[in-house]
Amino acid sequence: MLDQLSLLSFASGGWGSALLAGALVTIALALSCLPIGLPLGLAVAVAARSKNRWVRAWATTFSTVFRGLPELLTLLIIYYGCQIAAQKILAMMGYDAQVTINTFVAAMVAFSLVFAAFSSEIWLGAFKTIPKGQFEAASALGLSKFTTFRKVVLPQLARIALPGLSNNWLSLLKDTSLVSTISLVDLMRQTNLAVSVTKDPMLFYSVACLGYLFFSAISGRLFSFLERYFSRHQRSVQP
């Protein structure tokens, strides 16, 4: 038992530092997808409601493709496909160079696209719950479409969409384990390396499970707080 615990120490010969570094990469990757995936998903949902059929077609195609493809396949296409495309473009311009894309950036782009596709459906469902009369009332008050969206619609969308977005976030957090396939050293990659060296799979896989469960528990508390925050005005008007 003591020998197993020593494998998790932060001293020389222990894997504690490596596992912690991998956990930080995991959470950093997941968080870095939010600034791209959330607004892009909202933009896709807005486009799906557009009166322009070409814009609607783009939104439908985007959502269908990235929701239909396995996350691993999307990751591999972004990582290897972008490198190959960049090399071909450079070759056409007369440059013979080896192009290498940063694994973290490739994973961030791939998972952001997947997150945007799934979150767009959540945003779209939230749009359908908002009465059309609110848009008409805002127009009668002389509010522009942008102001109406920012001041009237978006706060309601955020409150309604939060439960669905929290599920998407947890899926994103778990999907980050796939980046080990492109050699990004995240928690799962470090766990596999530790197992291959120490030959103690149960110990390290159990630690990885606790790590992901810890992230999920913290995320659950955070989303509960956000739901209460966005619902505070709704509670205050109840008799």
Tab-separated table of C-alpha atoms in Angstrom:
chain	number	residue	atom	x	y	z
A	1	MET	CA	0.000	0.000	0.000
A	2	LEU	CA	2.795	2.413	0.909
A	3	ASP	CA	4.593	1.544	-2.308
A	4	GLN	CA	1.478	2.411	-4.290
A	5	LEU	CA	1.030	5.720	-2.487
A	6	SER	CA	4.659	6.581	-3.149
A	7	LEU	CA	3.898	6.325	-6.868
A	8	LEU	CA	1.496	9.256	-6.448
A	9	SER	CA	3.970	11.445	-4.550
A	10	PHE	CA	5.368	14.707	-5.887
A	11	ALA	CA	8.902	13.646	-5.018
A	12	SER	CA	11.413	12.144	-7.410
A	13	GLY	CA	10.088	8.864	-8.777
A	14	GLY	CA	6.470	9.779	-8.103
A	15	TRP	CA	3.828	10.586	-10.713
A	16	GLY	CA	1.958	13.220	-8.733
A	17	SER	CA	3.431	16.194	-10.590
A	18	ALA	CA	2.878	14.593	-13.992
A	19	LEU	CA	-0.740	13.742	-13.217
A	20	LEU	CA	-1.401	17.233	-11.888
A	21	ALA	CA	0.125	18.782	-15.009
A	22	GLY	CA	-2.039	16.531	-17.175
A	23	ALA	CA	-5.149	17.489	-15.191
A	24	LEU	CA	-4.369	21.176	-15.718
A	25	VAL	CA	-4.056	20.584	-19.473
A	26	THR	CA	-7.428	18.808	-19.448
A	27	ILE	CA	-9.274	21.616	-17.706
A	28	ALA	CA	-7.433	24.303	-19.698
A	29	LEU	CA	-8.438	22.635	-22.966
A	30	ALA	CA	-12.084	22.348	-21.938
A	31	LEU	CA	-12.233	25.960	-20.732
A	32	SER	CA	-10.540	27.267	-23.873
A	33	CYS	CA	-13.353	25.801	-25.979
A	34	LEU	CA	-16.050	27.853	-24.253
A	35	PRO	CA	-15.137	31.310	-25.677
A	36	ILE	CA	-15.357	29.816	-29.164
A	37	GLY	CA	-18.046	27.174	-28.847
A	38	LEU	CA	-20.668	29.136	-26.899
A	39	PRO	CA	-20.918	32.231	-29.147
A	40	LEU	CA	-20.500	30.122	-32.290
A	41	GLY	CA	-23.331	27.847	-31.175
A	42	LEU	CA	-25.505	30.885	-30.492
A	43	ALA	CA	-24.635	32.282	-33.930
A	44	VAL	CA	-25.616	28.970	-35.555
A	45	ALA	CA	-28.933	29.026	-33.682
A	46	VAL	CA	-29.602	32.603	-34.821
A	47	ALA	CA	-28.690	31.613	-38.386
A	48	ALA	CA	-31.096	28.671	-38.203
A	49	ARG	CA	-33.900	31.189	-37.549
A	50	SER	CA	-32.869	33.469	-40.402
A	51	LYS	CA	-35.263	34.304	-43.211
A	52	ASN	CA	-32.450	33.764	-45.716
A	53	ARG	CA	-32.560	30.147	-46.867
A	54	TRP	CA	-28.825	30.028	-47.599
A	55	VAL	CA	-28.013	31.114	-44.076
A	56	ARG	CA	-30.441	28.515	-42.713
A	57	ALA	CA	-28.873	25.876	-44.943
A	58	TRP	CA	-25.406	26.721	-43.607
A	59	ALA	CA	-26.625	26.454	-40.005
A	60	THR	CA	-28.344	23.128	-40.667
A	61	THR	CA	-25.281	21.717	-42.439
A	62	PHE	CA	-22.920	22.831	-39.682
A	63	SER	CA	-25.095	21.345	-36.938
A	64	THR	CA	-25.708	18.096	-38.813
A	65	VAL	CA	-22.065	17.499	-39.718
A	66	PHE	CA	-20.456	18.161	-36.356
A	67	ARG	CA	-23.202	16.445	-34.375
A	68	GLY	CA	-23.131	13.445	-36.676
A	69	LEU	CA	-19.376	12.846	-36.807
A	70	PRO	CA	-17.685	11.042	-33.905
A	71	GLU	CA	-15.645	13.471	-31.824
A	72	LEU	CA	-12.490	11.421	-32.395
A	73	LEU	CA	-12.926	11.582	-36.164
A	74	THR	CA	-13.461	15.352	-36.018
A	75	LEU	CA	-10.284	15.696	-33.954
A	76	LEU	CA	-8.218	13.615	-36.389
A	77	ILE	CA	-9.579	15.455	-39.441
A	78	ILE	CA	-8.767	18.855	-37.928
A	79	TYR	CA	-5.308	17.796	-36.767
A	80	TYR	CA	-4.082	15.838	-39.783
A	81	GLY	CA	-6.290	17.427	-42.435
A	82	CYS	CA	-5.195	20.983	-41.662
A	83	GLN	CA	-1.535	19.980	-41.768
A	84	ILE	CA	-1.949	18.255	-45.123
A	85	ALA	CA	-3.982	21.159	-46.553
A	86	ALA	CA	-1.385	23.701	-45.382
A	87	GLN	CA	1.443	21.692	-46.931
A	88	LYS	CA	-0.399	21.390	-50.256
A	89	ILE	CA	-1.088	25.131	-50.323
A	90	LEU	CA	2.567	25.902	-49.610
A	91	ALA	CA	3.638	23.413	-52.290
A	92	MET	CA	1.422	25.185	-54.825
A	93	MET	CA	3.167	28.435	-53.893
A	94	GLY	CA	6.570	26.856	-54.454
A	95	TYR	CA	7.502	26.210	-50.826
A	96	ASP	CA	8.632	22.778	-49.681
A	97	ALA	CA	8.114	22.886	-45.929
A	98	GLN	CA	6.918	20.513	-43.238
A	99	VAL	CA	3.879	21.981	-41.481
A	100	THR	CA	3.108	20.964	-37.913
A	101	ILE	CA	0.010	22.193	-36.113
A	102	ASN	CA	0.080	22.614	-32.352
A	103	THR	CA	-1.843	19.719	-30.801
A	104	PHE	CA	-3.527	21.918	-28.189
A	105	VAL	CA	-4.763	24.369	-30.830
A	106	ALA	CA	-6.023	21.556	-33.067
A	107	ALA	CA	-7.904	19.959	-30.163
A	108	MET	CA	-9.337	23.319	-29.115
A	109	VAL	CA	-10.662	24.005	-32.622
A	110	ALA	CA	-12.101	20.502	-33.040
A	111	PHE	CA	-13.896	20.377	-29.703
A	112	SER	CA	-15.098	23.975	-30.065
A	113	LEU	CA	-16.806	23.061	-33.343
A	114	VAL	CA	-18.435	20.000	-31.782
A	115	PHE	CA	-19.502	21.973	-28.706
A	116	ALA	CA	-20.937	24.714	-30.933
A	117	ALA	CA	-22.955	22.207	-32.948
A	118	PHE	CA	-24.542	20.614	-29.877
A	119	SER	CA	-25.057	23.891	-28.029
A	120	SER	CA	-26.769	25.401	-31.096
A	121	GLU	CA	-29.629	22.956	-30.594
A	122	ILE	CA	-29.894	24.019	-26.952
A	123	TRP	CA	-29.960	27.704	-27.933
A	124	LEU	CA	-32.505	26.989	-30.668
A	125	GLY	CA	-34.800	25.229	-28.216
A	126	ALA	CA	-34.473	28.155	-25.814
A	127	PHE	CA	-35.444	30.585	-28.588
A	128	LYS	CA	-38.711	28.719	-29.109
A	129	THR	CA	-39.785	29.300	-25.506
A	130	ILE	CA	-39.648	33.099	-25.770
A	131	PRO	CA	-43.023	34.608	-26.763
A	132	LYS	CA	-43.060	36.571	-30.006
A	133	GLY	CA	-44.918	39.320	-28.197
A	134	GLN	CA	-41.697	40.317	-26.455
A	135	PHE	CA	-40.085	41.119	-29.796
A	136	GLU	CA	-43.121	43.110	-30.843
A	137	ALA	CA	-43.192	45.024	-27.546
A	138	ALA	CA	-39.488	45.869	-27.832
A	139	SER	CA	-40.028	47.104	-31.379
A	140	ALA	CA	-42.958	49.252	-30.239
A	141	LEU	CA	-40.674	50.826	-27.611
A	142	GLY	CA	-38.240	51.795	-30.335
A	143	LEU	CA	-35.501	49.321	-29.367
A	144	SER	CA	-33.190	48.161	-32.135
A	145	LYS	CA	-32.906	44.463	-32.923
A	146	PHE	CA	-29.435	44.319	-31.376
A	147	THR	CA	-30.570	46.055	-28.177
A	148	THR	CA	-33.632	43.818	-27.987
A	149	PHE	CA	-31.476	40.751	-28.299
A	150	ARG	CA	-28.870	41.914	-25.764
A	151	LYS	CA	-31.208	43.382	-23.151
A	152	VAL	CA	-34.377	41.327	-23.489
A	153	VAL	CA	-33.716	38.012	-25.224
A	154	LEU	CA	-30.201	36.958	-24.217
A	155	PRO	CA	-30.749	36.992	-20.411
A	156	GLN	CA	-33.771	34.740	-20.863
A	157	LEU	CA	-31.915	32.478	-23.277
A	158	ALA	CA	-29.059	32.038	-20.814
A	159	ARG	CA	-31.424	31.023	-18.007
A	160	ILE	CA	-33.374	28.559	-20.159
A	161	ALA	CA	-30.337	27.061	-21.901
A	162	LEU	CA	-28.154	26.560	-18.815
A	163	PRO	CA	-29.313	23.001	-17.917
A	164	GLY	CA	-28.692	21.793	-21.463
A	165	LEU	CA	-25.385	23.632	-21.713
A	166	SER	CA	-24.233	22.064	-18.464
A	167	ASN	CA	-24.733	18.616	-20.006
A	168	ASN	CA	-22.797	19.704	-23.093
A	169	TRP	CA	-19.985	20.968	-20.867
A	170	LEU	CA	-19.725	17.629	-19.057
A	171	SER	CA	-19.604	15.830	-22.407
A	172	LEU	CA	-16.871	18.197	-23.545
A	173	LEU	CA	-14.904	17.573	-20.361
A	174	LYS	CA	-15.007	13.816	-20.947
A	175	ASP	CA	-14.254	14.128	-24.666
A	176	THR	CA	-10.944	15.834	-23.892
A	177	SER	CA	-9.582	12.386	-23.012
A	178	LEU	CA	-9.498	11.700	-26.772
A	179	VAL	CA	-6.587	14.108	-27.259
A	180	SER	CA	-4.204	11.400	-26.097
A	181	THR	CA	-4.574	9.976	-29.629
A	182	ILE	CA	-2.686	12.994	-31.042
A	183	SER	CA	-0.110	12.869	-28.235
A	184	LEU	CA	-1.322	15.872	-26.273
A	185	VAL	CA	-0.237	15.162	-22.705
A	186	ASP	CA	-3.482	15.532	-20.778
A	187	LEU	CA	-4.672	13.622	-17.703
A	188	MET	CA	-5.535	10.500	-19.693
A	189	ARG	CA	-2.223	10.530	-21.568
A	190	GLN	CA	-0.253	10.892	-18.352
A	191	THR	CA	-2.299	8.097	-16.799
A	192	ASN	CA	-1.514	5.759	-19.691
A	193	LEU	CA	2.176	6.623	-19.471
A	194	ALA	CA	2.187	5.928	-15.731
A	195	VAL	CA	0.440	2.601	-16.255
A	196	SER	CA	2.894	1.539	-18.951
A	197	VAL	CA	5.866	2.296	-16.685
A	198	THR	CA	4.589	1.089	-13.296
A	199	LYS	CA	2.336	-1.771	-14.484
A	200	ASP	CA	-0.250	-0.687	-11.910
A	201	PRO	CA	-3.371	0.093	-13.951
A	202	MET	CA	-5.952	0.014	-11.158
A	203	LEU	CA	-4.171	2.651	-9.094
A	204	PHE	CA	-3.691	5.190	-11.858
A	205	TYR	CA	-7.005	4.622	-13.618
A	206	SER	CA	-8.734	5.059	-10.250
A	207	VAL	CA	-6.890	8.336	-9.767
A	208	ALA	CA	-7.962	9.440	-13.268
A	209	CYS	CA	-11.574	8.567	-12.414
A	210	LEU	CA	-11.384	10.668	-9.259
A	211	GLY	CA	-9.918	13.537	-11.274
A	212	TYR	CA	-12.743	13.574	-13.810
A	213	LEU	CA	-15.356	13.140	-11.076
A	214	PHE	CA	-13.833	16.066	-9.184
A	215	PHE	CA	-14.041	18.294	-12.260
A	216	SER	CA	-17.642	17.185	-12.821
A	217	ALA	CA	-18.612	17.901	-9.206
A	218	ILE	CA	-17.081	21.387	-9.306
A	219	SER	CA	-18.820	22.044	-12.630
A	220	GLY	CA	-22.152	20.942	-11.165
A	221	ARG	CA	-21.812	23.376	-8.267
A	222	LEU	CA	-20.865	26.201	-10.616
A	223	PHE	CA	-23.803	25.614	-12.940
A	224	SER	CA	-26.173	25.414	-9.956
A	225	PHE	CA	-24.924	28.826	-8.858
A	226	LEU	CA	-25.386	30.239	-12.373
A	227	GLU	CA	-28.926	28.875	-12.592
A	228	ARG	CA	-29.814	30.558	-9.286
A	229	TYR	CA	-28.162	33.778	-10.449
A	230	PHE	CA	-30.060	33.972	-13.735
A	231	SER	CA	-33.338	33.007	-12.040
A	232	ARG	CA	-33.108	35.581	-9.229
A	233	HIS	CA	-35.394	38.109	-10.960
A	234	GLN	CA	-37.939	35.434	-11.812
A	235	ARG	CA	-38.151	34.399	-8.148
A	236	SER	CA	-38.457	37.979	-6.971
A	237	VAL	CA	-41.682	38.591	-8.926
A	238	GLN	CA	-43.441	35.482	-7.660
A	239	PRO	CA	-46.186	36.145	-5.060
